PDB file of C-alpha atoms and ligand atoms in Angstrom:
ATOM      1  CA  UNK X  22     121.041  -9.031 -72.329  1.00 92.00           C
ATOM      2  CA  UNK X  23     118.870  -5.928 -72.619  1.00 98.00           C
ATOM      3  CA  UNK X  24     117.989  -3.808 -69.553  1.00 98.00           C
ATOM      4  CA  UNK X  25     114.259  -4.101 -70.317  1.00 98.00           C
ATOM      5  CA  UNK X  26     114.459  -7.877 -70.428  1.00 98.00           C
ATOM      6  CA  UNK X  27     115.728  -7.767 -66.831  1.00 98.00           C
ATOM      7  CA  UNK X  28     113.346  -5.094 -65.531  1.00 98.00           C
ATOM      8  CA  UNK X  29     110.082  -6.568 -66.912  1.00 98.00           C
ATOM      9  CA  UNK X  30     110.268 -10.049 -65.328  1.00 98.00           C
ATOM     10  CA  UNK X  31     111.585  -8.689 -62.008  1.00 98.00           C
ATOM     11  CA  UNK X  32     108.767  -6.078 -61.967  1.00 98.00           C
ATOM     12  CA  UNK X  33     106.231  -8.851 -62.549  1.00 98.00           C
ATOM     13  CA  UNK X  34     107.761 -10.913 -59.743  1.00 98.00           C
ATOM     14  CA  UNK X  35     107.649  -7.875 -57.419  1.00 98.00           C
ATOM     15  CA  UNK X  36     103.967  -7.183 -58.078  1.00 98.00           C
ATOM     16  CA  UNK X  37     102.997 -10.829 -57.607  1.00 98.00           C
ATOM     17  CA  UNK X  38     104.824 -10.922 -54.250  1.00 98.00           C
ATOM     18  CA  UNK X  39     103.470  -7.442 -53.369  1.00 98.00           C
ATOM     19  CA  UNK X  40      99.868  -8.382 -54.144  1.00 98.00           C
ATOM     20  CA  UNK X  41     100.113 -11.682 -52.273  1.00 98.00           C
ATOM     21  CA  UNK X  42     101.527  -9.702 -49.329  1.00 98.00           C
ATOM     22  CA  UNK X  43      98.587  -7.268 -49.591  1.00 98.00           C
ATOM     23  CA  UNK X  44      96.083 -10.133 -49.604  1.00 98.00           C
ATOM     24  CA  UNK X  45      97.821 -11.627 -46.560  1.00 98.00           C
ATOM     25  CA  UNK X  46      97.667  -8.266 -44.721  1.00 98.00           C
ATOM     26  CA  UNK X  47      93.985  -7.917 -45.550  1.00 98.00           C
ATOM     27  CA  UNK X  48      93.130 -11.503 -44.600  1.00 98.00           C
ATOM     28  CA  UNK X  49      94.941 -11.331 -41.243  1.00 98.00           C
ATOM     29  CA  UNK X  50      93.784  -7.756 -40.462  1.00 98.00           C
ATOM     30  CA  UNK X  51      97.439  -7.031 -39.689  1.00 97.00           C
ATOM     31  CA  UNK X  52      98.501  -3.987 -41.698  1.00 98.00           C
ATOM     32  CA  UNK X  53     101.762  -3.414 -39.797  1.00 97.00           C
ATOM     33  CA  UNK X  54     103.914  -4.153 -42.849  1.00 97.00           C
ATOM     34  CA  UNK X  55     101.882  -1.798 -45.067  1.00 98.00           C
ATOM     35  CA  UNK X  56     104.783   0.646 -45.733  1.00 98.00           C
ATOM     36  CA  UNK X  57     106.977  -2.236 -46.925  1.00 98.00           C
ATOM     37  CA  UNK X  58     104.180  -3.567 -49.159  1.00 98.00           C
ATOM     38  CA  UNK X  59     103.726  -0.049 -50.599  1.00 98.00           C
ATOM     39  CA  UNK X  60     107.485   0.346 -51.254  1.00 98.00           C
ATOM     40  CA  UNK X  61     107.809  -3.073 -52.856  1.00 98.00           C
ATOM     41  CA  UNK X  62     104.898  -2.296 -55.188  1.00 98.00           C
ATOM     42  CA  UNK X  63     105.953   1.240 -56.056  1.00 98.00           C
ATOM     43  CA  UNK X  64     109.724   0.701 -56.379  1.00 98.00           C
ATOM     44  CA  UNK X  65     109.641  -2.922 -57.509  1.00 98.00           C
ATOM     45  CA  UNK X  66     106.603  -2.901 -59.780  1.00 98.00           C
ATOM     46  CA  UNK X  67     105.713   0.624 -60.936  1.00 98.00           C
ATOM     47  CA  UNK X  68     109.211   2.156 -61.195  1.00 98.00           C
ATOM     48  CA  UNK X  69     110.924  -0.941 -62.560  1.00 98.00           C
ATOM     49  CA  UNK X  70     108.237  -1.407 -65.200  1.00 98.00           C
ATOM     50  CA  UNK X  71     108.565   2.274 -66.173  1.00 98.00           C
ATOM     51  CA  UNK X  72     112.343   1.809 -66.566  1.00 98.00           C
ATOM     52  CA  UNK X  73     111.591  -1.141 -68.863  1.00 98.00           C
ATOM     53  CA  UNK X  74     109.225   0.949 -71.000  1.00 98.00           C
ATOM     54  CA  UNK X  75     111.827   3.718 -71.319  1.00 98.00           C
ATOM     55  CA  UNK X  76     114.650   1.328 -72.208  1.00 98.00           C
ATOM     56  CA  UNK X  77     112.535  -0.591 -74.712  1.00 98.00           C
ATOM     57  CA  UNK X  78     111.641   2.719 -76.401  1.00 98.00           C
ATOM     58  CA  UNK X  79     115.386   3.497 -76.706  1.00 98.00           C
ATOM     59  CA  UNK X  80     116.932   0.309 -78.135  1.00 97.00           C
ATOM     60  CA  UNK X  81     120.524   1.603 -78.221  1.00 97.00           C
ATOM     61  CA  UNK X  82     120.403   2.538 -74.528  1.00 98.00           C
ATOM     62  CA  UNK X  83     118.555  -0.729 -73.765  1.00 98.00           C
ATOM     63  CA  UNK X  84     121.623  -2.691 -74.921  1.00 97.00           C
ATOM     64  CA  UNK X  85     124.120  -0.575 -72.965  1.00 97.00           C
ATOM     65  CA  UNK X  86     125.933  -2.003 -69.951  1.00 97.00           C
ATOM     66  CA  UNK X  87     125.150   1.202 -68.015  1.00 98.00           C
ATOM     67  CA  UNK X  88     121.386   0.620 -68.382  1.00 98.00           C
ATOM     68  CA  UNK X  89     121.731  -2.961 -67.148  1.00 98.00           C
ATOM     69  CA  UNK X  90     123.794  -1.700 -64.198  1.00 98.00           C
ATOM     70  CA  UNK X  91     121.122   0.907 -63.388  1.00 98.00           C
ATOM     71  CA  UNK X  92     118.370  -1.738 -63.323  1.00 98.00           C
ATOM     72  CA  UNK X  93     120.532  -4.137 -61.314  1.00 98.00           C
ATOM     73  CA  UNK X  94     121.414  -1.506 -58.674  1.00 98.00           C
ATOM     74  CA  UNK X  95     117.731  -0.498 -58.443  1.00 98.00           C
ATOM     75  CA  UNK X  96     116.664  -4.121 -57.823  1.00 98.00           C
ATOM     76  CA  UNK X  97     119.307  -4.625 -55.101  1.00 98.00           C
ATOM     77  CA  UNK X  98     118.300  -1.349 -53.396  1.00 98.00           C
ATOM     78  CA  UNK X  99     114.590  -2.208 -53.562  1.00 98.00           C
ATOM     79  CA  UNK X 100     115.094  -5.622 -51.962  1.00 98.00           C
ATOM     80  CA  UNK X 101     117.283  -4.202 -49.140  1.00 98.00           C
ATOM     81  CA  UNK X 102     114.935  -1.270 -48.520  1.00 98.00           C
ATOM     82  CA  UNK X 103     111.787  -3.431 -48.504  1.00 98.00           C
ATOM     83  CA  UNK X 104     113.292  -5.839 -45.973  1.00 98.00           C
ATOM     84  CA  UNK X 105     114.482  -2.908 -43.820  1.00 98.00           C
ATOM     85  CA  UNK X 106     111.113  -1.123 -43.870  1.00 98.00           C
ATOM     86  CA  UNK X 107     109.313  -4.402 -43.102  1.00 98.00           C
ATOM     87  CA  UNK X 108     111.580  -5.044 -40.080  1.00 98.00           C
ATOM     88  CA  UNK X 109     111.088  -1.479 -38.794  1.00 98.00           C
ATOM     89  CA  UNK X 110     107.299  -1.832 -38.861  1.00 98.00           C
ATOM     90  CA  UNK X 111     107.097  -5.382 -37.511  1.00 96.00           C
ATOM     91  CA  UNK X 112     109.002  -4.903 -34.282  1.00 95.00           C
ATOM     92  CA  UNK X 113     112.697  -5.057 -35.237  1.00 97.00           C
ATOM     93  CA  UNK X 114     113.642  -1.397 -35.798  1.00 97.00           C
ATOM     94  CA  UNK X 115     117.257  -1.880 -34.681  1.00 97.00           C
ATOM     95  CA  UNK X 116     117.990  -4.300 -37.516  1.00 97.00           C
ATOM     96  CA  UNK X 117     115.605  -2.652 -39.992  1.00 98.00           C
ATOM     97  CA  UNK X 118     116.858   0.918 -39.809  1.00 98.00           C
ATOM     98  CA  UNK X 119     120.377   0.350 -41.178  1.00 98.00           C
ATOM     99  CA  UNK X 120     118.935  -1.753 -44.020  1.00 98.00           C
ATOM    100  CA  UNK X 121     116.303   0.871 -44.847  1.00 98.00           C
ATOM    101  CA  UNK X 122     118.996   3.572 -44.794  1.00 98.00           C
ATOM    102  CA  UNK X 123     121.399   1.633 -47.040  1.00 98.00           C
ATOM    103  CA  UNK X 124     118.583   0.544 -49.386  1.00 98.00           C
ATOM    104  CA  UNK X 125     117.264   4.073 -49.737  1.00 98.00           C
ATOM    105  CA  UNK X 126     120.732   5.432 -50.601  1.00 98.00           C
ATOM    106  CA  UNK X 127     121.187   2.654 -53.188  1.00 98.00           C
ATOM    107  CA  UNK X 128     117.845   3.375 -54.915  1.00 98.00           C
ATOM    108  CA  UNK X 129     118.614   7.105 -54.799  1.00 98.00           C
ATOM    109  CA  UNK X 130     121.965   6.463 -56.549  1.00 98.00           C
ATOM    110  CA  UNK X 131     120.184   4.274 -59.124  1.00 98.00           C
ATOM    111  CA  UNK X 132     117.693   7.098 -59.740  1.00 98.00           C
ATOM    112  CA  UNK X 133     120.546   9.599 -60.173  1.00 98.00           C
ATOM    113  CA  UNK X 134     122.053   7.248 -62.741  1.00 98.00           C
ATOM    114  CA  UNK X 135     118.690   6.880 -64.512  1.00 98.00           C
ATOM    115  CA  UNK X 136     118.268  10.689 -64.531  1.00 98.00           C
ATOM    116  CA  UNK X 137     121.658  11.026 -66.195  1.00 98.00           C
ATOM    117  CA  UNK X 138     120.830   8.319 -68.766  1.00 98.00           C
ATOM    118  CA  UNK X 139     117.535  10.078 -69.606  1.00 98.00           C
ATOM    119  CA  UNK X 140     118.976  13.605 -69.792  1.00 97.00           C
ATOM    120  CA  UNK X 141     121.993  12.787 -71.971  1.00 94.00           C
ATOM    121  CA  UNK X 142     120.097  10.735 -74.614  1.00 86.00           C
TER     122      UNK X 142
HETATM  123  C1  HEM K   1      96.088  -7.944 -54.380  1.00 70.07           C
HETATM  124  C2  HEM K   1      96.439  -6.655 -54.431  1.00 70.07           C
HETATM  125  C3  HEM K   1      96.637  -5.784 -53.234  1.00 70.07           C
HETATM  126  C4  HEM K   1      96.115  -5.910 -51.959  1.00 70.07           C
HETATM  127  C5  HEM K   1      95.178  -7.001 -51.419  1.00 70.07           C
HETATM  128  C6  HEM K   1      96.602  -4.777 -51.191  1.00 70.07           C
HETATM  129  C7  HEM K   1      96.315  -4.557 -49.847  1.00 70.07           C
HETATM  130  C8  HEM K   1      96.720  -3.461 -49.134  1.00 70.07           C
HETATM  131  C9  HEM K   1      96.416  -3.226 -47.732  1.00 70.07           C
HETATM  132  C10 HEM K   1      95.605  -4.165 -46.827  1.00 70.07           C
HETATM  133  C11 HEM K   1      96.972  -2.036 -47.379  1.00 70.07           C
HETATM  134  C12 HEM K   1      96.954  -1.368 -45.997  1.00 70.07           C
HETATM  135  C13 HEM K   1      95.886  -0.274 -45.968  1.00 70.07           C
HETATM  136  C14 HEM K   1      95.873   0.437 -44.630  1.00 70.07           C
HETATM  137  O1  HEM K   1      96.346  -0.097 -43.623  1.00 70.07           O
HETATM  138  O2  HEM K   1      95.386   1.598 -44.592  1.00 70.07           O
HETATM  139  C15 HEM K   1      97.641  -1.507 -48.554  1.00 70.07           C
HETATM  140  C16 HEM K   1      98.320  -0.301 -48.622  1.00 70.07           C
HETATM  141  C17 HEM K   1      98.947   0.191 -49.750  1.00 70.07           C
HETATM  142  N1  HEM K   1      99.087  -0.441 -50.953  1.00 70.07           N
HETATM  143 FE1  HEM K   1      98.314  -2.260 -51.453  1.00 70.07          FE
HETATM  144  N2  HEM K   1      97.407  -4.008 -51.993  1.00 70.07           N
HETATM  145  C18 HEM K   1      97.461  -4.580 -53.233  1.00 70.07           C
HETATM  146  C19 HEM K   1      98.167  -4.120 -54.335  1.00 70.07           C
HETATM  147  C20 HEM K   1      98.879  -2.924 -54.394  1.00 70.07           C
HETATM  148  C21 HEM K   1      99.570  -2.411 -55.556  1.00 70.07           C
HETATM  149  C22 HEM K   1      99.647  -3.134 -56.918  1.00 70.07           C
HETATM  150  C23 HEM K   1     100.116  -1.209 -55.206  1.00 70.07           C
HETATM  151  C24 HEM K   1     100.938  -0.236 -56.001  1.00 70.07           C
HETATM  152  C25 HEM K   1     101.087  -0.271 -57.312  1.00 70.07           C
HETATM  153  C26 HEM K   1      99.771  -0.981 -53.820  1.00 70.07           C
HETATM  154  C27 HEM K   1     100.145   0.124 -53.094  1.00 70.07           C
HETATM  155  C28 HEM K   1      99.770   0.387 -51.807  1.00 70.07           C
HETATM  156  C29 HEM K   1     100.082   1.628 -51.110  1.00 70.07           C
HETATM  157  C30 HEM K   1     100.823   2.837 -51.685  1.00 70.07           C
HETATM  158  C31 HEM K   1      99.569   1.500 -49.832  1.00 70.07           C
HETATM  159  C32 HEM K   1      99.634   2.530 -48.708  1.00 70.07           C
HETATM  160  C33 HEM K   1      98.333   3.327 -48.728  1.00 70.07           C
HETATM  161  C34 HEM K   1      98.264   4.336 -47.596  1.00 70.07           C
HETATM  162  O3  HEM K   1      99.281   4.929 -47.236  1.00 70.07           O
HETATM  163  O4  HEM K   1      97.160   4.539 -47.048  1.00 70.07           O
HETATM  164  N3  HEM K   1      99.042  -2.039 -53.368  1.00 70.07           N
HETATM  165  N4  HEM K   1      97.479  -2.389 -49.593  1.00 70.07           N
END
């Protein structure tokens, strides 16, 4: 399986959930979870879709196990971080903070890996 064929559908799923979340925030006039909505959209939609574009433009890298691992780690980190940030801003900071911390370190590691993949091509 190619890395781009994982990142595109997951990015689409993220933006559909993120937009529905935005509509819910707007409809209820409760913007408390706004930072989590923003992170889901920017990490889960924008960044993941950009990874897909890069990998699709580099077919040899797209087929590499390392690229799939990078996308997979990014998705895991985004989910953990989004849940953590949402908990922090909706009244459960004690459970949210460790998740946000772990998630942010995971996405940072995935970005380091992506940087290395881009620079060595
Ligand atoms: C149906 C689509 C969407 C709706 C209804 C929506 C709704 C909202 C709402 C209600 C807020 C809170 C604003 C505030 O409290 O000041 C917000 C913030 C935000 N949204 Fe969305 N959103 C949508 C899609 C997106 C998408 C696709 C992205 C990114 C690609 C995005 C990124 C952001 C960001 C970065 C913020 C924080 C803005 C700030 O710091 O002032 N949103 N959105």
